[in-house]
PDB file of C-alpha atoms in Angstrom:
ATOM      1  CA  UNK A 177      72.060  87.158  86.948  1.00  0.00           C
ATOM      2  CA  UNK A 178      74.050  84.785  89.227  1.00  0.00           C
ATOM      3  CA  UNK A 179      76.554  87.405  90.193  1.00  0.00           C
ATOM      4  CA  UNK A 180      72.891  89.626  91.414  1.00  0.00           C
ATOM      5  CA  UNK A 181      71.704  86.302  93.495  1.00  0.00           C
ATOM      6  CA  UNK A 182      75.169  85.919  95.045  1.00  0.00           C
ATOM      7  CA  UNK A 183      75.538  89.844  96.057  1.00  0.00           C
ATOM      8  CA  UNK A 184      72.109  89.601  97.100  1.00  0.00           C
ATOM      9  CA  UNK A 185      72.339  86.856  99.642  1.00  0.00           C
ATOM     10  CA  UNK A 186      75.549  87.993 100.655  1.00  0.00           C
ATOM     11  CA  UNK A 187      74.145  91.541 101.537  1.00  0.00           C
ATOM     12  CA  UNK A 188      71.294  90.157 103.010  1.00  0.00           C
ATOM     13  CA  UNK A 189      73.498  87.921 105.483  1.00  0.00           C
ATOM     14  CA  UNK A 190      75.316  90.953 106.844  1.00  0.00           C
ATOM     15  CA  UNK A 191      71.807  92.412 106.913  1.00  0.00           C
ATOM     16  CA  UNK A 192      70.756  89.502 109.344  1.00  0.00           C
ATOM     17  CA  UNK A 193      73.465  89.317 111.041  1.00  0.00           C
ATOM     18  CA  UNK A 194      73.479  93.043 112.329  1.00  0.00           C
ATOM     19  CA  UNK A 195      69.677  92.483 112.929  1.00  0.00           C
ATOM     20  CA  UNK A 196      70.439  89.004 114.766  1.00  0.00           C
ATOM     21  CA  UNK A 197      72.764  91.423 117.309  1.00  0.00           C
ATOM     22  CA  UNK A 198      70.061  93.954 117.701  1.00  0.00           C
ATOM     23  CA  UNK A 199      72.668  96.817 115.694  1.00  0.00           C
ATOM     24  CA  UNK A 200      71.079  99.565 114.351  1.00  0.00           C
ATOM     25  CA  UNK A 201      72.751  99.559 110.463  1.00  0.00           C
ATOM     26  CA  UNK A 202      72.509 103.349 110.105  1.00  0.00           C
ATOM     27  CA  UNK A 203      74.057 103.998 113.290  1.00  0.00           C
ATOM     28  CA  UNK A 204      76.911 101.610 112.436  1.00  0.00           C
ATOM     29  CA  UNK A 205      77.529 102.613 108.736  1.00  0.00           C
ATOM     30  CA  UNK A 206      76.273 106.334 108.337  1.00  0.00           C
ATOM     31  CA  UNK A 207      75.036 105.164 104.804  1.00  0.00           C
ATOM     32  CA  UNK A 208      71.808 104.005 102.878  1.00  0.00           C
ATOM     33  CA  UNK A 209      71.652 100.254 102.585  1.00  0.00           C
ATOM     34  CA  UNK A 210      71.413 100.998  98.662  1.00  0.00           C
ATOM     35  CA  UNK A 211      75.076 102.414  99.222  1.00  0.00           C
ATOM     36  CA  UNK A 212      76.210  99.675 100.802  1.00  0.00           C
ATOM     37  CA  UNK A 213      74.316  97.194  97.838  1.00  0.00           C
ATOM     38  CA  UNK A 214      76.031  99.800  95.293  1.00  0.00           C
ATOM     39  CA  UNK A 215      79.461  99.209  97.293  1.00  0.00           C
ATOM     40  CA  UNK A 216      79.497  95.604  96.881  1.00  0.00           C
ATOM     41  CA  UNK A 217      78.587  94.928  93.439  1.00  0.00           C
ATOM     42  CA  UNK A 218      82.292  96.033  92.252  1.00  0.00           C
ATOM     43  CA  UNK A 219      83.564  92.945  94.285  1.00  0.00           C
ATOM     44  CA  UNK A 220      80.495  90.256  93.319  1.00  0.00           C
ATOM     45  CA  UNK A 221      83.224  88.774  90.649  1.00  0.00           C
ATOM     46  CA  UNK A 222      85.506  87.863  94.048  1.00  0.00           C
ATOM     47  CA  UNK A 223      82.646  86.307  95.398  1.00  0.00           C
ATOM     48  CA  UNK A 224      81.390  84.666  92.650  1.00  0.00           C
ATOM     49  CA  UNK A 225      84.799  83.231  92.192  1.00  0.00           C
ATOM     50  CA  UNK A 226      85.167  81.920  95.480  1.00  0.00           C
ATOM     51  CA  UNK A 227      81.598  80.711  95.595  1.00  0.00           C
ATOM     52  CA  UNK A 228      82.527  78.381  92.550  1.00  0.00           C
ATOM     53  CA  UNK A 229      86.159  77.178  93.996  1.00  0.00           C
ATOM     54  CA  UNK A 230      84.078  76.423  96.918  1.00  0.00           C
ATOM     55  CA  UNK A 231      83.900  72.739  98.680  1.00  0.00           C
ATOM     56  CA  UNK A 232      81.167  74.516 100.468  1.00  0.00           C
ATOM     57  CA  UNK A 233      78.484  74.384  98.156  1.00  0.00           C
ATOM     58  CA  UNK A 234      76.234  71.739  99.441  1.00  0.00           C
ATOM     59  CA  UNK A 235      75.028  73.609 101.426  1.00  0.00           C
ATOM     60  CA  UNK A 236      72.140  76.104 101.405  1.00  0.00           C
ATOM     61  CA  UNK A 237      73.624  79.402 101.042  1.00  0.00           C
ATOM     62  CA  UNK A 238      72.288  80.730 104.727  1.00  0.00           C
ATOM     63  CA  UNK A 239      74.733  78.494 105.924  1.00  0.00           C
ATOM     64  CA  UNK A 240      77.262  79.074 102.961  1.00  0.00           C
ATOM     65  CA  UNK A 241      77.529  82.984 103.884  1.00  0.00           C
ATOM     66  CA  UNK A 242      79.837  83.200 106.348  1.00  0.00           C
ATOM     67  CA  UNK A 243      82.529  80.989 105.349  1.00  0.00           C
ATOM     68  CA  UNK A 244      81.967  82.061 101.718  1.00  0.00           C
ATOM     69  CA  UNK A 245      82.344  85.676 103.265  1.00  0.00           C
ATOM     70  CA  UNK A 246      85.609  84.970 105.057  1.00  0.00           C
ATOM     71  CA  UNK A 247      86.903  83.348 101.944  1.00  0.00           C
ATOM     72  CA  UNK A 248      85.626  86.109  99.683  1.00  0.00           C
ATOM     73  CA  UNK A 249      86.957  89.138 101.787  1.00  0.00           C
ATOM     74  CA  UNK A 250      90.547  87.368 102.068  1.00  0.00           C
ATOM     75  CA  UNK A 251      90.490  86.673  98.485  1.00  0.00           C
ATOM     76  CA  UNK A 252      89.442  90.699  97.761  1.00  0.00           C
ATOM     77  CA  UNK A 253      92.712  91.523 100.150  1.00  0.00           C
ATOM     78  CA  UNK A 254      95.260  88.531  98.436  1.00  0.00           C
ATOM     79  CA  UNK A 255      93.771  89.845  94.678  1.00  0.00           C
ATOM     80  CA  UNK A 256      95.394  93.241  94.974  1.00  0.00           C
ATOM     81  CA  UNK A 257      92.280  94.961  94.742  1.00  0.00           C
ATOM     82  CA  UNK A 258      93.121  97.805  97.776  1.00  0.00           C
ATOM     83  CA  UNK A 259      95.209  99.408  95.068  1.00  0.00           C
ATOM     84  CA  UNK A 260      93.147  99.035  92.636  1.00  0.00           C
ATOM     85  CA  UNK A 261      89.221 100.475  93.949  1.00  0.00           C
ATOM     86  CA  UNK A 262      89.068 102.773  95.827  1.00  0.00           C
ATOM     87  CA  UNK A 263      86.125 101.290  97.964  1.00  0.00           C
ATOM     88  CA  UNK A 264      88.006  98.120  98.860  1.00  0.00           C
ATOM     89  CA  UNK A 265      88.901  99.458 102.479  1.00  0.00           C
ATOM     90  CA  UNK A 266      85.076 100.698 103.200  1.00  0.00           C
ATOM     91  CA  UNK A 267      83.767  97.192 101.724  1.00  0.00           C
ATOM     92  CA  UNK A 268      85.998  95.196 103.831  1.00  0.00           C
ATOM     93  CA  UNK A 269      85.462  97.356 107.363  1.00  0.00           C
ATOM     94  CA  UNK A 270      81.826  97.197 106.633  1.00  0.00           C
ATOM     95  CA  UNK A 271      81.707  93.458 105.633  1.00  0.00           C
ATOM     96  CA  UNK A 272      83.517  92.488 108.554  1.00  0.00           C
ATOM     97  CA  UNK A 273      81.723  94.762 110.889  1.00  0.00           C
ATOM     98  CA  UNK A 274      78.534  93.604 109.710  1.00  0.00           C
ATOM     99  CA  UNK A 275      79.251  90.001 110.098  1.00  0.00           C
ATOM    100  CA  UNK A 276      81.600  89.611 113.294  1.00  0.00           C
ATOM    101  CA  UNK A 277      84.374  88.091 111.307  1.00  0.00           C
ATOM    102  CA  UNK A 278      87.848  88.241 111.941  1.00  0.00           C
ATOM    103  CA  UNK A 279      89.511  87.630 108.355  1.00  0.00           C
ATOM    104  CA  UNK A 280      92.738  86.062 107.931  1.00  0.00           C
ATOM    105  CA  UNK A 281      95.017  88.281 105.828  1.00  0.00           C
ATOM    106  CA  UNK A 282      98.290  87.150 104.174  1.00  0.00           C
ATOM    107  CA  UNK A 283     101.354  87.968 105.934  1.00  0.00           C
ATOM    108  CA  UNK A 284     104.724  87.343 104.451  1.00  0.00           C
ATOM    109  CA  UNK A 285     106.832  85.106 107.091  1.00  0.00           C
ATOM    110  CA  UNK A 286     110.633  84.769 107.055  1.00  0.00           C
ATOM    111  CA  UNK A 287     112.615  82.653 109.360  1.00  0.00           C
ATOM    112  CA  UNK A 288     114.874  79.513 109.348  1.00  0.00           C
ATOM    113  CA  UNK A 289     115.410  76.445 111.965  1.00  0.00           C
ATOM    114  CA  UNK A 290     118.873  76.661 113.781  1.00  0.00           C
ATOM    115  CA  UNK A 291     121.730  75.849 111.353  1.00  0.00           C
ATOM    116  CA  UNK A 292     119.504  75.789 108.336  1.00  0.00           C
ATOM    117  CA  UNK A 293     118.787  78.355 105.395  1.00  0.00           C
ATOM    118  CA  UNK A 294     116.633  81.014 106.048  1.00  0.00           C
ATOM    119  CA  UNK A 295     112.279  80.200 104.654  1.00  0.00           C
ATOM    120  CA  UNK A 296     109.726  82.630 103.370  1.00  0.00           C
ATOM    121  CA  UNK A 297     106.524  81.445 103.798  1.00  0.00           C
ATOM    122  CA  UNK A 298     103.205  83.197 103.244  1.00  0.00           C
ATOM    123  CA  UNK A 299     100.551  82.638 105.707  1.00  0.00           C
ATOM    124  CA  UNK A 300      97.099  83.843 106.294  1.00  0.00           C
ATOM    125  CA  UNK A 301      96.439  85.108 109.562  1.00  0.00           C
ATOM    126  CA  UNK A 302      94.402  87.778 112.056  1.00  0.00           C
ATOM    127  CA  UNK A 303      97.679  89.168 113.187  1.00  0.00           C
ATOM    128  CA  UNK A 304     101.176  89.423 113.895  1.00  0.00           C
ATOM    129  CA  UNK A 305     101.403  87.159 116.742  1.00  0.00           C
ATOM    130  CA  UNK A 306      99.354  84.667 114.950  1.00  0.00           C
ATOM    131  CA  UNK A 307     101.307  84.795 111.305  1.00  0.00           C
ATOM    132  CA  UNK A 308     104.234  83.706 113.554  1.00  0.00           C
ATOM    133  CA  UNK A 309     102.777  80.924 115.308  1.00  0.00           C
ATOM    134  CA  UNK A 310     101.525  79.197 111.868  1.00  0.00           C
ATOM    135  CA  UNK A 311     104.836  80.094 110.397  1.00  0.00           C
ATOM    136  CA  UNK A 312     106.792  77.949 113.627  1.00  0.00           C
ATOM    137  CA  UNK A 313     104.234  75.206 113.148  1.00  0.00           C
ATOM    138  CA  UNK A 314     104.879  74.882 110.223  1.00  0.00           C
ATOM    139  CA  UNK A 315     108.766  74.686 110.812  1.00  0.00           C
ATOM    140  CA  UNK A 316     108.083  72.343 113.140  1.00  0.00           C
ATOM    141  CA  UNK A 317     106.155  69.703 110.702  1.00  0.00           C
ATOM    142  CA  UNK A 318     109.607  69.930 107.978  1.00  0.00           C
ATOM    143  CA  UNK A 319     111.118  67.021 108.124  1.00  0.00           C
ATOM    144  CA  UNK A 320     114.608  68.955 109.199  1.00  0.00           C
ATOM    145  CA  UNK A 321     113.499  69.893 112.405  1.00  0.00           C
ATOM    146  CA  UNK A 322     111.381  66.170 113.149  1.00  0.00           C
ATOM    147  CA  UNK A 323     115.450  64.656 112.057  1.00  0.00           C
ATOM    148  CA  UNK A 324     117.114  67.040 114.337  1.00  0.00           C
ATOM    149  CA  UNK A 325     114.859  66.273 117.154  1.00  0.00           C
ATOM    150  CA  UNK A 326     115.289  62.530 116.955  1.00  0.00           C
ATOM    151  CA  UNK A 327     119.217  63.182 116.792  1.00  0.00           C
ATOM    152  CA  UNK A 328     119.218  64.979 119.532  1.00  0.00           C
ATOM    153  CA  UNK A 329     116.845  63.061 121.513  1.00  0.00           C
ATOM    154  CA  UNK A 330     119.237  59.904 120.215  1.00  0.00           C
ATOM    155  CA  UNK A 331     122.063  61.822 121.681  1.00  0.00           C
ATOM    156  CA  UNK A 332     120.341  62.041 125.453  1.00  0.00           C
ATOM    157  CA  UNK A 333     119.371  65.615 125.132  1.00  0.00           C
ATOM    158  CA  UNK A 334     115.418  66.047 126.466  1.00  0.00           C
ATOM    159  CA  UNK A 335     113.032  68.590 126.995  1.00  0.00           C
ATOM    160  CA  UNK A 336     113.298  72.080 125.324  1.00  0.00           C
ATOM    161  CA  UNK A 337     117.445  70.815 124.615  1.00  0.00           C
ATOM    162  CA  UNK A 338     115.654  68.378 122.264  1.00  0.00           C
ATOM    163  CA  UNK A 339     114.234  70.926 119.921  1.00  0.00           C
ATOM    164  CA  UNK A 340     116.519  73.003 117.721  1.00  0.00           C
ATOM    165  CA  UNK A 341     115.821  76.864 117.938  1.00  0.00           C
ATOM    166  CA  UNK A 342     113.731  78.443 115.410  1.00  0.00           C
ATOM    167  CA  UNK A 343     114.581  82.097 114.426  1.00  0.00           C
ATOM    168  CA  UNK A 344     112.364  84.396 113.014  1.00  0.00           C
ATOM    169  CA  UNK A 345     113.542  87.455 110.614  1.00  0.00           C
ATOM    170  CA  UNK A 346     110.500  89.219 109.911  1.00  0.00           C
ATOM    171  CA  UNK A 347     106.920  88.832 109.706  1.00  0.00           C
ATOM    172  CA  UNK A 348     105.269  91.750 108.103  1.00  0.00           C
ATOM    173  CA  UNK A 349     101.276  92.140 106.278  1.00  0.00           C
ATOM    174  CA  UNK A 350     101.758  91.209 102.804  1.00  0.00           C
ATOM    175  CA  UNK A 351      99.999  94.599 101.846  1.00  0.00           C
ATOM    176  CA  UNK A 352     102.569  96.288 103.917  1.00  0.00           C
ATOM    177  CA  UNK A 353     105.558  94.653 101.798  1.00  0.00           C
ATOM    178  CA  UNK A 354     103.868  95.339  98.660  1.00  0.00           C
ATOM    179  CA  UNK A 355     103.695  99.370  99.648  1.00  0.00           C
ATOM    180  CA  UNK A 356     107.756  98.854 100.417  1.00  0.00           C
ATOM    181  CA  UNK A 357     108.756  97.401  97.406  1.00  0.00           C
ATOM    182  CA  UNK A 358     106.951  99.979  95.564  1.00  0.00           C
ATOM    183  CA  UNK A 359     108.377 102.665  96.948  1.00  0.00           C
TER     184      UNK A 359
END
């Protein structure tokens, strides 16, 4: 019963939200809105799960809906479940269609700080460009690179000369790595 009340509020969100933007659902989907009901009750488990885990659930679940979304459609892509159902591509173009949300996806990050061993890292992110900027912040924050700052700062250098260089191997769509290493 729970896992009905969570698909339903979460289908009628996307529902509001495409009415809230004056978007004519058939025009946008090509399907029945029982399809699209039909469509999401394979995933209501990820929600339901992420719904639980949630800090989020003070609040009423209007307001819960589209953070709980974001979480639930990132969770769908990290849980494998592309290869797995083979609606898992329609239900997250649709569900992010229908509620203007850019989902973080996980990309697998490899780089290293100048004169240091090489880091993996998986980060969520929107895209390339963005997996790499989380994945130098984060560099950034390790105590290495805060030690080799001060030492060079100690040493006179300033500016950019202050900061080591960060080098960056790859950054590749975790999805993308899984389909190498299975090939």
């Amino acid at each position: 019963m729970e896992n009905q009340i969570i698909s339903h509020y979460f289908f009628a969100q996307a529902l509001e939200e495409l009415k809230s933007k004056a978007i004519d659902y058939n025009a946008v989907f090509d399907i029945a809105e029982d399809d699209f009901l039909r469509m999401l009750i394979p995933f209501t488990a990820q929600i339901e799960k992420v719904f639980e885990q949630s800090e989020l659930t003070s609040l009423g679940l209007c307001e819960l809906m589209p953070a709980l979304a974001r979480m639930a459609l990132a969770n769908v892509v990290y849980a494998h479940l592309a290869s797995t159902s083979p609606h898992c591509d329609s239900y997250y173009n649709y569900c992010c269609a229908a509620m203007g949300v850019a989902v973080d996806i996980p990309f697998i990050v490899m780089g290293r700080i100048e004169g240091e061993e090489d880091e993996v890292l998986e980060v969520f992110a929107k895209n390339n460009s963005d997996a790499e900027a989380k994945f130098t912040a984060y560099l950034k924050e390790t105590d290495t690179f805060i030690q080799e700052v001060k030492r060079r700062r100690d040493m006179g250098n300033t500016g950019e000369e202050a900061e080591p260089d960060i080098w960056l191997e790859f950054c590749k769509p975790y999805k993308e790595m899984r389909a190498l290493s299975l090939s």
